[in-house]
Amino acid sequence: MVVEHKELKELLPPLRWCAVTRDQVISNGYRLDTSAYDIDAMEALARVHHNPYGWVYLWSEKGMVKEAYVGGRFKRIYTENKSDIPFFLPSDIESVYPTPSKYISGKTVAPLDDLKVQKGMLLISVSGTIGKTSLVSKKLDKQVFSHDLLRVTFQGPYDLGYVYAYLNTEVGLKLLQSNNYGAVIDHIEPEHLTRLPIPNAPEEVKRSIHEAVVASYDLRDQSNDLIDEAQRLLYEALGLPARMELNPKYYAPDAGFRCFTVKREDLNNRFDASYHIPEVKEILSLIAQNAAEVTTLGDPRVSKEIVLAGVFKRTYVDKNAGAPFLGGRDITLLAPKVEKFLSYAVHKDRINKELKVLENYVLISDRGTIGKVQIVPKHWSGWAVSQNIIKLIPASSDIAGYIYAYLQTPYGEAQIKRETYGAVVDMIDDNSISNVSIPLLKEASVQSRINDLVLEANALRYKAYLKEQEALQQMEAVLKAL
């Protein structure tokens, strides 16, 4: 078949090009391959260099950074005991409700005080996915973080929020992730900030952006405080310790390895040992002691439906023609940087039946890191979720927050992970989640209070999102001020 020249041209991507000076080529080791000169990064650099406010290098005599450093490396002694020292990784910093990925023993020989972060710092991931950023909020203050994070303090009173907003724009992130010629780099050191240009906006503009960012993080702290209070009430009502301390009974405890027996009637057609671990049996016994009733997430009084989307061939489109598509890694974030949009035209029926989420739905990651739980905030309403996320539709708004509060506890998490199956790829499914136990409280007023606290916290997350968007819009205006 002969394709007309005009039709062929329409099928090809638009031609992109840029000019590179001889000095740039020489300085870049005489590299002539296009990968050494990223067009988007060079365009971003030009936008900053031609900003009417002028520009400065971020860490320089006239810049904004006071100090930037990474923590020292050390040999870690990890432990399963959650009474030990919480240890946060770069993947934890963007979470709307930050929790430590690991715990390290107090016997660890290392200057841990040097690894603690302080409120008012900016954290930046320096390897892996470069450029994840977070302010050190009240919840993260004085916590121990991995060395793989850049700790940054600032000169002026408004520089913290201003720089945070800049690094969360496409221009700022692109420049952070590239060298002077635009080539993507795999790792950054503190000295990288001495070569990172930033528009030098007037103090009043910086103040407005900074205050919006700080307000966003204050609202996140308020939200997290409400969730902590909801869980405190839950522990109190069930007579459970906040730190899960179990004493499971094993068969032949002196054997030198863990072993236990299971009755035939308790097998539930599951022959994997992880499903029958005594710890879960003890959890179920503990929550039953002070509950009015222990039921399951599949109970119609708890959920209308539990949905796991099927696997399908996806058609992605421009964001104006598609639904934002969330993956399992996105659900812990306040404002996921969505890069994929499902076509409404192609997937309309599937989006409406399986994928679409609404405010206060509960989401559970079912592959990869199993058991991450999130309650859908208002700004995600109408978005779509992948088959890596199970969607629990609460029976009503009167129990949605309570479900989230319970599943966020170690007791709920252990029950979710118990359902894991798979020889190569661990996963859970909608039937597994339907079988997870959940206690209903004796005092309906306490259960209602827990539910209301979580829903109030979720509403504050939406306000925090709006404040951050306000800051980013102002920062975009700075970058477009030509």
GROMACS .gro file of C-alpha atoms in nm:
model
  482
    1MET     CA    1   0.000   0.000   0.000
    2VAL     CA    2   0.138   0.341  -0.097
    3VAL     CA    3   0.105   0.601   0.174
    4GLU     CA    4   0.068   0.959   0.058
    5HIS     CA    5   0.344   1.193   0.173
    6LYS     CA    6   0.094   1.406   0.368
    7GLU     CA    7  -0.044   1.102   0.553
    8LEU     CA    8   0.305   0.978   0.635
    9LYS     CA    9   0.398   1.316   0.778
   10GLU     CA   10   0.096   1.308   1.008
   11LEU     CA   11   0.202   0.968   1.146
   12LEU     CA   12   0.553   1.082   1.233
   13PRO     CA   13   0.629   1.270   1.556
   14PRO     CA   14   0.716   1.638   1.513
   15LEU     CA   15   1.079   1.711   1.442
   16ARG     CA   16   1.262   1.855   1.742
   17TRP     CA   17   1.602   2.015   1.726
   18CYS     CA   18   1.830   2.261   1.904
   19ALA     CA   19   2.159   2.440   1.843
   20VAL     CA   20   2.467   2.351   2.047
   21THR     CA   21   2.770   2.580   2.063
   22ARG     CA   22   3.124   2.464   2.003
   23ASP     CA   23   3.216   2.551   2.363
   24GLN     CA   24   2.934   2.330   2.491
   25VAL     CA   25   3.060   2.037   2.283
   26ILE     CA   26   3.418   2.088   2.405
   27SER     CA   27   3.307   2.124   2.769
   28ASN     CA   28   3.097   1.810   2.733
   29GLY     CA   29   3.394   1.595   2.636
   30TYR     CA   30   3.338   1.634   2.260
   31ARG     CA   31   3.015   1.434   2.284
   32LEU     CA   32   2.821   1.444   1.957
   33ASP     CA   33   2.540   1.198   2.046
   34THR     CA   34   2.201   1.360   2.092
   35SER     CA   35   2.146   1.187   2.428
   36ALA     CA   36   2.411   1.414   2.578
   37TYR     CA   37   2.200   1.722   2.505
   38ASP     CA   38   1.838   1.700   2.624
   39ILE     CA   39   1.621   1.951   2.439
   40ASP     CA   40   1.363   1.986   2.717
   41ALA     CA   41   1.634   2.056   2.975
   42MET     CA   42   1.801   2.312   2.750
   43GLU     CA   43   1.467   2.482   2.686
   44ALA     CA   44   1.406   2.487   3.063
   45LEU     CA   45   1.749   2.640   3.114
   46ALA     CA   46   1.674   2.910   2.857
   47ARG     CA   47   1.346   2.995   3.032
   48VAL     CA   48   1.527   3.051   3.361
   49HIS     CA   49   1.815   3.247   3.206
   50HIS     CA   50   1.570   3.481   3.029
   51ASN     CA   51   1.344   3.533   3.330
   52PRO     CA   52   1.271   3.906   3.378
   53TYR     CA   53   1.335   3.874   3.752
   54GLY     CA   54   1.686   3.757   3.684
   55TRP     CA   55   1.828   3.437   3.824
   56VAL     CA   56   2.085   3.305   4.069
   57TYR     CA   57   2.250   2.972   4.129
   58LEU     CA   58   2.062   2.804   4.410
   59TRP     CA   59   2.366   2.755   4.633
   60SER     CA   60   2.590   3.055   4.581
   61GLU     CA   61   2.690   3.383   4.742
   62LYS     CA   62   2.367   3.547   4.626
   63GLY     CA   63   2.165   3.227   4.629
   64MET     CA   64   1.908   3.084   4.866
   65VAL     CA   65   2.067   2.771   5.015
   66LYS     CA   66   2.247   2.805   5.346
   67GLU     CA   67   2.367   2.446   5.376
   68ALA     CA   68   2.319   2.119   5.188
   69TYR     CA   69   2.451   1.778   5.289
   70VAL     CA   70   2.377   1.405   5.285
   71GLY     CA   71   2.401   1.176   5.585
   72GLY     CA   72   2.692   0.945   5.644
   73ARG     CA   73   2.683   0.581   5.538
   74PHE     CA   74   2.676   0.316   5.810
   75LYS     CA   75   2.610  -0.054   5.862
   76ARG     CA   76   2.249  -0.097   5.961
   77ILE     CA   77   2.113  -0.361   6.193
   78TYR     CA   78   1.752  -0.405   6.086
   79THR     CA   79   1.497  -0.547   6.325
   80GLU     CA   80   1.131  -0.653   6.316
   81ASN     CA   81   1.073  -0.489   6.653
   82LYS     CA   82   0.871  -0.170   6.601
   83SER     CA   83   0.980  -0.048   6.944
   84ASP     CA   84   1.325   0.012   6.794
   85ILE     CA   85   1.435   0.318   6.595
   86PRO     CA   86   1.208   0.413   6.300
   87PHE     CA   87   1.413   0.444   5.980
   88PHE     CA   88   1.275   0.636   5.682
   89LEU     CA   89   1.382   0.576   5.321
   90PRO     CA   90   1.363   0.816   5.023
   91SER     CA   91   1.048   0.637   4.906
   92ASP     CA   92   0.873   0.743   5.229
   93ILE     CA   93   0.917   1.120   5.210
   94GLU     CA   94   0.633   1.204   4.970
   95SER     CA   95   0.372   0.999   5.154
   96VAL     CA   96   0.078   1.202   5.282
   97TYR     CA   97   0.091   0.993   5.602
   98PRO     CA   98   0.463   0.911   5.638
   99THR     CA   99   0.549   0.583   5.807
  100PRO     CA  100   0.895   0.423   5.835
  101SER     CA  101   0.981   0.144   5.594
  102LYS     CA  102   1.217  -0.020   5.837
  103TYR     CA  103   1.337  -0.022   6.197
  104ILE     CA  104   1.698  -0.037   6.312
  105SER     CA  105   1.833  -0.173   6.635
  106GLY     CA  106   1.956   0.055   6.911
  107LYS     CA  107   2.277  -0.150   6.896
  108THR     CA  108   2.359   0.008   6.560
  109VAL     CA  109   2.693   0.186   6.585
  110ALA     CA  110   2.643   0.510   6.395
  111PRO     CA  111   2.603   0.883   6.465
  112LEU     CA  112   2.224   0.865   6.433
  113ASP     CA  113   2.180   1.224   6.549
  114ASP     CA  114   2.353   1.333   6.228
  115LEU     CA  115   2.090   1.143   6.029
  116LYS     CA  116   1.795   1.307   6.204
  117VAL     CA  117   1.615   1.577   6.009
  118GLN     CA  118   1.480   1.900   6.154
  119LYS     CA  119   1.159   2.089   6.087
  120GLY     CA  120   1.224   2.361   5.829
  121MET     CA  121   1.453   2.145   5.613
  122LEU     CA  122   1.388   2.047   5.254
  123LEU     CA  123   1.456   1.682   5.167
  124ILE     CA  124   1.553   1.581   4.812
  125SER     CA  125   1.616   1.227   4.688
  126VAL     CA  126   1.961   1.206   4.526
  127SER     CA  127   1.955   0.867   4.352
  128GLY     CA  128   1.705   0.627   4.201
  129THR     CA  129   1.418   0.862   4.122
  130ILE     CA  130   1.603   1.192   4.158
  131GLY     CA  131   1.406   1.493   4.274
  132LYS     CA  132   1.144   1.359   4.514
  133THR     CA  133   1.096   1.644   4.759
  134SER     CA  134   0.934   1.706   5.094
  135LEU     CA  135   0.933   1.964   5.367
  136VAL     CA  136   1.017   1.827   5.710
  137SER     CA  137   0.681   1.860   5.881
  138LYS     CA  138   0.589   1.804   6.245
  139LYS     CA  139   0.540   1.431   6.181
  140LEU     CA  140   0.892   1.393   6.037
  141ASP     CA  141   1.076   1.625   6.279
  142LYS     CA  142   1.376   1.456   6.447
  143GLN     CA  143   1.323   1.127   6.262
  144VAL     CA  144   1.615   0.921   6.130
  145PHE     CA  145   1.644   0.918   5.750
  146SER     CA  146   1.859   0.731   5.502
  147HIS     CA  147   2.181   0.890   5.377
  148ASP     CA  148   2.028   0.888   5.026
  149LEU     CA  149   1.857   1.220   5.090
  150LEU     CA  150   1.987   1.571   5.050
  151ARG     CA  151   1.915   1.785   5.357
  152VAL     CA  152   1.883   2.153   5.263
  153THR     CA  153   1.850   2.462   5.483
  154PHE     CA  154   1.796   2.818   5.358
  155GLN     CA  155   1.911   3.177   5.394
  156GLY     CA  156   1.590   3.378   5.367
  157PRO     CA  157   1.261   3.334   5.555
  158TYR     CA  158   1.066   3.252   5.237
  159ASP     CA  159   1.321   3.046   5.045
  160LEU     CA  160   1.207   2.704   5.174
  161GLY     CA  161   0.860   2.705   5.020
  162TYR     CA  162   0.977   2.895   4.712
  163VAL     CA  163   1.245   2.637   4.628
  164TYR     CA  164   1.008   2.348   4.704
  165ALA     CA  165   0.755   2.489   4.457
  166TYR     CA  166   1.027   2.545   4.194
  167LEU     CA  167   1.154   2.186   4.219
  168ASN     CA  168   0.797   2.061   4.176
  169THR     CA  169   0.757   2.234   3.840
  170GLU     CA  170   0.860   2.065   3.515
  171VAL     CA  171   1.132   2.327   3.466
  172GLY     CA  172   1.285   2.293   3.812
  173LEU     CA  173   1.270   1.914   3.818
  174LYS     CA  174   1.416   1.882   3.469
  175LEU     CA  175   1.712   2.102   3.559
  176LEU     CA  176   1.768   1.919   3.888
  177GLN     CA  177   1.778   1.586   3.706
  178SER     CA  178   2.020   1.699   3.436
  179ASN     CA  179   2.371   1.831   3.396
  180ASN     CA  180   2.471   2.157   3.227
  181TYR     CA  181   2.402   2.009   2.883
  182GLY     CA  182   2.067   1.854   2.964
  183ALA     CA  183   2.182   1.492   2.979
  184VAL     CA  184   2.000   1.296   3.251
  185ILE     CA  185   2.220   1.207   3.549
  186ASP     CA  186   2.191   0.907   3.781
  187HIS     CA  187   2.297   1.070   4.105
  188ILE     CA  188   2.336   1.417   4.251
  189GLU     CA  189   2.565   1.549   4.523
  190PRO     CA  190   2.520   1.868   4.730
  191GLU     CA  191   2.755   2.050   4.490
  192HIS     CA  192   2.496   2.000   4.214
  193LEU     CA  193   2.295   2.282   4.372
  194THR     CA  194   2.581   2.525   4.304
  195ARG     CA  195   2.508   2.482   3.931
  196LEU     CA  196   2.127   2.483   3.953
  197PRO     CA  197   1.976   2.816   3.835
  198ILE     CA  198   1.651   2.950   3.981
  199PRO     CA  199   1.452   3.268   3.906
  200ASN     CA  200   1.517   3.536   4.166
  201ALA     CA  201   1.163   3.664   4.221
  202PRO     CA  202   1.083   3.962   4.450
  203GLU     CA  203   1.043   3.890   4.822
  204GLU     CA  204   0.667   3.945   4.810
  205VAL     CA  205   0.628   3.676   4.543
  206LYS     CA  206   0.852   3.439   4.738
  207ARG     CA  207   0.653   3.507   5.055
  208SER     CA  208   0.320   3.427   4.890
  209ILE     CA  209   0.449   3.099   4.744
  210HIS     CA  210   0.626   3.000   5.067
  211GLU     CA  211   0.318   3.064   5.281
  212ALA     CA  212   0.097   2.855   5.053
  213VAL     CA  213   0.342   2.561   5.070
  214VAL     CA  214   0.377   2.586   5.448
  215ALA     CA  215  -0.002   2.607   5.484
  216SER     CA  216  -0.033   2.288   5.277
  217TYR     CA  217   0.205   2.101   5.508
  218ASP     CA  218   0.034   2.240   5.819
  219LEU     CA  219  -0.296   2.102   5.688
  220ARG     CA  220  -0.130   1.763   5.629
  221ASP     CA  221  -0.009   1.764   5.989
  222GLN     CA  222  -0.358   1.849   6.112
  223SER     CA  223  -0.499   1.570   5.898
  224ASN     CA  224  -0.248   1.319   6.034
  225ASP     CA  225  -0.320   1.427   6.391
  226LEU     CA  226  -0.688   1.347   6.337
  227ILE     CA  227  -0.603   1.004   6.198
  228ASP     CA  228  -0.374   0.938   6.494
  229GLU     CA  229  -0.659   1.035   6.729
  230ALA     CA  230  -0.900   0.806   6.542
  231GLN     CA  231  -0.662   0.514   6.582
  232ARG     CA  232  -0.605   0.595   6.949
  233LEU     CA  233  -0.981   0.573   7.007
  234LEU     CA  234  -0.989   0.246   6.812
  235TYR     CA  235  -0.710   0.091   7.020
  236GLU     CA  236  -0.878   0.210   7.338
  237ALA     CA  237  -1.218   0.066   7.240
  238LEU     CA  238  -1.066  -0.271   7.153
  239GLY     CA  239  -0.822  -0.277   7.444
  240LEU     CA  240  -0.527  -0.312   7.206
  241PRO     CA  241  -0.175  -0.171   7.249
  242ALA     CA  242  -0.077   0.085   6.983
  243ARG     CA  243   0.244  -0.112   6.925
  244MET     CA  244   0.143  -0.461   6.826
  245GLU     CA  245   0.313  -0.699   7.069
  246LEU     CA  246   0.209  -1.059   7.006
  247ASN     CA  247   0.305  -1.379   7.183
  248PRO     CA  248   0.204  -1.647   6.934
  249LYS     CA  249   0.204  -2.009   7.042
  250TYR     CA  250   0.429  -2.232   6.835
  251TYR     CA  251   0.455  -2.607   6.835
  252ALA     CA  252   0.785  -2.727   6.985
  253PRO     CA  253   0.922  -2.377   7.065
  254ASP     CA  254   1.264  -2.525   7.149
  255ALA     CA  255   1.304  -2.684   6.806
  256GLY     CA  256   1.521  -2.398   6.680
  257PHE     CA  257   1.277  -2.298   6.407
  258ARG     CA  258   0.916  -2.183   6.393
  259CYS     CA  259   0.661  -2.458   6.347
  260PHE     CA  260   0.290  -2.491   6.416
  261THR     CA  261  -0.002  -2.718   6.353
  262VAL     CA  262  -0.329  -2.645   6.172
  263LYS     CA  263  -0.655  -2.831   6.209
  264ARG     CA  264  -0.809  -2.967   5.891
  265GLU     CA  265  -1.128  -2.764   5.939
  266ASP     CA  266  -0.920  -2.444   5.958
  267LEU     CA  267  -0.733  -2.493   5.631
  268ASN     CA  268  -0.985  -2.295   5.422
  269ASN     CA  269  -0.836  -2.458   5.111
  270ARG     CA  270  -0.507  -2.278   5.178
  271PHE     CA  271  -0.195  -2.492   5.210
  272ASP     CA  272   0.060  -2.208   5.225
  273ALA     CA  273   0.208  -2.174   5.573
  274SER     CA  274   0.202  -1.792   5.565
  275TYR     CA  275  -0.179  -1.796   5.564
  276HIS     CA  276  -0.193  -1.990   5.892
  277ILE     CA  277   0.073  -1.812   6.097
  278PRO     CA  278  -0.017  -1.806   6.470
  279GLU     CA  279   0.028  -1.427   6.485
  280VAL     CA  280  -0.290  -1.371   6.283
  281LYS     CA  281  -0.477  -1.621   6.494
  282GLU     CA  282  -0.377  -1.422   6.802
  283ILE     CA  283  -0.483  -1.093   6.637
  284LEU     CA  284  -0.828  -1.234   6.564
  285SER     CA  285  -0.853  -1.349   6.925
  286LEU     CA  286  -0.749  -1.008   7.058
  287ILE     CA  287  -0.991  -0.801   6.848
  288ALA     CA  288  -1.278  -1.035   6.936
  289GLN     CA  289  -1.236  -0.985   7.311
  290ASN     CA  290  -1.379  -0.633   7.325
  291ALA     CA  291  -1.567  -0.603   6.996
  292ALA     CA  292  -1.944  -0.624   6.966
  293GLU     CA  293  -1.888  -0.847   6.665
  294VAL     CA  294  -1.611  -0.947   6.427
  295THR     CA  295  -1.726  -0.960   6.066
  296THR     CA  296  -1.547  -0.934   5.730
  297LEU     CA  297  -1.490  -0.659   5.474
  298GLY     CA  298  -1.725  -0.844   5.239
  299ASP     CA  299  -2.017  -0.801   5.480
  300PRO     CA  300  -2.287  -0.585   5.310
  301ARG     CA  301  -2.297  -0.371   5.624
  302VAL     CA  302  -1.930  -0.287   5.560
  303SER     CA  303  -1.897  -0.271   5.180
  304LYS     CA  304  -2.123  -0.249   4.878
  305GLU     CA  305  -1.865  -0.403   4.651
  306ILE     CA  306  -1.497  -0.494   4.636
  307VAL     CA  307  -1.358  -0.457   4.284
  308LEU     CA  308  -1.036  -0.575   4.122
  309ALA     CA  309  -1.009  -0.450   3.764
  310GLY     CA  310  -0.928  -0.698   3.491
  311VAL     CA  311  -0.617  -0.686   3.274
  312PHE     CA  312  -0.674  -0.510   2.944
  313LYS     CA  313  -0.488  -0.339   2.661
  314ARG     CA  314  -0.475   0.027   2.749
  315THR     CA  315  -0.509   0.322   2.516
  316TYR     CA  316  -0.340   0.631   2.655
  317VAL     CA  317  -0.421   0.981   2.535
  318ASP     CA  318  -0.357   1.345   2.616
  319LYS     CA  319  -0.472   1.447   2.964
  320ASN     CA  320  -0.758   1.653   2.822
  321ALA     CA  321  -0.911   1.343   2.659
  322GLY     CA  322  -0.855   1.083   2.930
  323ALA     CA  323  -0.898   0.983   3.292
  324PRO     CA  324  -0.592   1.015   3.520
  325PHE     CA  325  -0.464   0.659   3.575
  326LEU     CA  326  -0.328   0.572   3.920
  327GLY     CA  327  -0.080   0.291   3.985
  328GLY     CA  328  -0.007   0.113   4.312
  329ARG     CA  329   0.283   0.346   4.396
  330ASP     CA  330   0.064   0.655   4.363
  331ILE     CA  331  -0.196   0.593   4.630
  332THR     CA  332   0.018   0.702   4.926
  333LEU     CA  333   0.074   1.048   4.774
  334LEU     CA  334  -0.131   1.364   4.818
  335ALA     CA  335  -0.088   1.478   4.458
  336PRO     CA  336   0.046   1.199   4.236
  337LYS     CA  337   0.228   1.325   3.927
  338VAL     CA  338   0.001   1.136   3.689
  339GLU     CA  339   0.166   1.070   3.353
  340LYS     CA  340  -0.087   0.830   3.200
  341PHE     CA  341  -0.444   0.907   3.096
  342LEU     CA  342  -0.690   0.640   2.981
  343SER     CA  343  -0.893   0.722   2.674
  344TYR     CA  344  -1.256   0.802   2.757
  345ALA     CA  345  -1.355   0.716   2.401
  346VAL     CA  346  -1.202   0.366   2.411
  347HIS     CA  347  -1.246   0.272   2.779
  348LYS     CA  348  -1.560   0.458   2.885
  349ASP     CA  349  -1.758   0.149   2.992
  350ARG     CA  350  -1.464  -0.011   3.172
  351ILE     CA  351  -1.381   0.315   3.351
  352ASN     CA  352  -1.738   0.351   3.478
  353LYS     CA  353  -1.781  -0.015   3.580
  354GLU     CA  354  -1.439  -0.110   3.718
  355LEU     CA  355  -1.184   0.167   3.734
  356LYS     CA  356  -1.342   0.493   3.848
  357VAL     CA  357  -1.305   0.596   4.212
  358LEU     CA  358  -1.503   0.845   4.415
  359GLU     CA  359  -1.438   1.036   4.736
  360ASN     CA  360  -1.404   0.813   5.047
  361TYR     CA  361  -1.361   0.487   4.857
  362VAL     CA  362  -1.086   0.276   5.019
  363LEU     CA  363  -0.795   0.161   4.799
  364ILE     CA  364  -0.562  -0.130   4.876
  365SER     CA  365  -0.247  -0.215   4.679
  366ASP     CA  366  -0.258  -0.579   4.569
  367ARG     CA  367   0.086  -0.634   4.412
  368GLY     CA  368   0.440  -0.521   4.476
  369THR     CA  369   0.421  -0.376   4.824
  370ILE     CA  370   0.097  -0.542   4.928
  371GLY     CA  371  -0.138  -0.378   5.175
  372LYS     CA  372  -0.087  -0.005   5.126
  373VAL     CA  373  -0.420   0.154   5.217
  374GLN     CA  374  -0.564   0.491   5.117
  375ILE     CA  375  -0.896   0.670   5.143
  376VAL     CA  376  -0.978   0.858   4.822
  377PRO     CA  377  -0.961   1.238   4.863
  378LYS     CA  378  -1.199   1.470   4.681
  379HIS     CA  379  -0.951   1.569   4.410
  380TRP     CA  380  -0.917   1.206   4.293
  381SER     CA  381  -1.289   1.166   4.226
  382GLY     CA  382  -1.340   1.042   3.869
  383TRP     CA  383  -0.984   0.913   3.837
  384ALA     CA  384  -0.913   0.553   3.732
  385VAL     CA  385  -0.709   0.286   3.910
  386SER     CA  386  -0.506   0.001   3.764
  387GLN     CA  387  -0.539  -0.370   3.833
  388ASN     CA  388  -0.265  -0.322   4.094
  389ILE     CA  389  -0.522  -0.158   4.322
  390ILE     CA  390  -0.830  -0.313   4.482
  391LYS     CA  391  -1.123  -0.075   4.517
  392LEU     CA  392  -1.345  -0.114   4.825
  393ILE     CA  393  -1.674   0.072   4.797
  394PRO     CA  394  -1.799   0.135   5.154
  395ALA     CA  395  -2.159   0.054   5.244
  396SER     CA  396  -2.199   0.423   5.329
  397SER     CA  397  -2.005   0.730   5.439
  398ASP     CA  398  -2.093   0.626   5.797
  399ILE     CA  399  -1.835   0.346   5.788
  400ALA     CA  400  -1.584   0.451   5.518
  401GLY     CA  401  -1.351   0.631   5.758
  402TYR     CA  402  -1.373   0.352   6.015
  403ILE     CA  403  -1.268   0.092   5.755
  404TYR     CA  404  -0.964   0.301   5.664
  405ALA     CA  405  -0.872   0.361   6.030
  406TYR     CA  406  -0.875  -0.012   6.106
  407LEU     CA  407  -0.690  -0.127   5.793
  408GLN     CA  408  -0.418   0.132   5.861
  409THR     CA  409  -0.336  -0.035   6.194
  410PRO     CA  410  -0.073  -0.312   6.219
  411TYR     CA  411  -0.359  -0.548   6.308
  412GLY     CA  412  -0.541  -0.476   5.982
  413GLU     CA  413  -0.220  -0.476   5.777
  414ALA     CA  414  -0.120  -0.821   5.910
  415GLN     CA  415  -0.454  -0.965   5.804
  416ILE     CA  416  -0.425  -0.820   5.453
  417LYS     CA  417  -0.072  -0.956   5.407
  418ARG     CA  418  -0.184  -1.294   5.538
  419GLU     CA  419  -0.397  -1.328   5.223
  420THR     CA  420  -0.092  -1.304   4.995
  421TYR     CA  421  -0.048  -1.581   4.742
  422GLY     CA  422   0.162  -1.642   4.432
  423ALA     CA  423   0.472  -1.841   4.341
  424VAL     CA  424   0.664  -1.570   4.152
  425VAL     CA  425   0.466  -1.247   4.194
  426ASP     CA  426   0.299  -1.200   4.531
  427MET     CA  427  -0.055  -1.067   4.510
  428ILE     CA  428  -0.397  -1.059   4.669
  429ASP     CA  429  -0.738  -1.027   4.504
  430ASP     CA  430  -1.091  -0.907   4.572
  431ASN     CA  431  -1.194  -1.241   4.723
  432SER     CA  432  -0.896  -1.225   4.959
  433ILE     CA  433  -0.992  -0.879   5.079
  434SER     CA  434  -1.354  -0.987   5.126
  435ASN     CA  435  -1.232  -1.240   5.383
  436VAL     CA  436  -1.031  -0.992   5.594
  437SER     CA  437  -1.186  -0.957   5.940
  438ILE     CA  438  -1.292  -0.623   6.086
  439PRO     CA  439  -1.433  -0.563   6.436
  440LEU     CA  440  -1.751  -0.363   6.495
  441LEU     CA  441  -1.741  -0.171   6.823
  442LYS     CA  442  -1.975  -0.212   7.118
  443GLU     CA  443  -2.025   0.164   7.143
  444ALA     CA  444  -2.171   0.290   6.817
  445SER     CA  445  -2.091   0.648   6.918
  446VAL     CA  446  -1.718   0.569   6.942
  447GLN     CA  447  -1.720   0.398   6.603
  448SER     CA  448  -1.902   0.697   6.458
  449ARG     CA  449  -1.649   0.935   6.615
  450ILE     CA  450  -1.359   0.739   6.462
  451ASN     CA  451  -1.530   0.749   6.124
  452ASP     CA  452  -1.594   1.124   6.142
  453LEU     CA  453  -1.234   1.200   6.243
  454VAL     CA  454  -1.102   1.018   5.935
  455LEU     CA  455  -1.347   1.189   5.700
  456GLU     CA  456  -1.251   1.526   5.850
  457ALA     CA  457  -0.885   1.435   5.798
  458ASN     CA  458  -0.960   1.346   5.436
  459ALA     CA  459  -1.128   1.683   5.383
  460LEU     CA  460  -0.815   1.854   5.519
  461ARG     CA  461  -0.605   1.663   5.267
  462TYR     CA  462  -0.811   1.815   4.989
  463LYS     CA  463  -0.750   2.163   5.134
  464ALA     CA  464  -0.378   2.082   5.157
  465TYR     CA  465  -0.382   1.981   4.789
  466LEU     CA  466  -0.550   2.310   4.691
  467LYS     CA  467  -0.290   2.511   4.884
  468GLU     CA  468  -0.002   2.330   4.714
  469GLN     CA  469  -0.163   2.381   4.373
  470GLU     CA  470  -0.196   2.751   4.455
  471ALA     CA  471   0.179   2.766   4.522
  472LEU     CA  472   0.265   2.577   4.203
  473GLN     CA  473   0.042   2.802   3.992
  474GLN     CA  474   0.220   3.108   4.132
  475MET     CA  475   0.556   2.946   4.057
  476GLU     CA  476   0.448   2.871   3.701
  477ALA     CA  477   0.354   3.239   3.666
  478VAL     CA  478   0.710   3.331   3.772
  479LEU     CA  479   0.853   3.098   3.506
  480LYS     CA  480   0.621   3.239   3.238
  481ALA     CA  481   0.681   3.604   3.329
  482LEU     CA  482   0.841   3.708   3.001
   0.00000   0.00000   0.00000
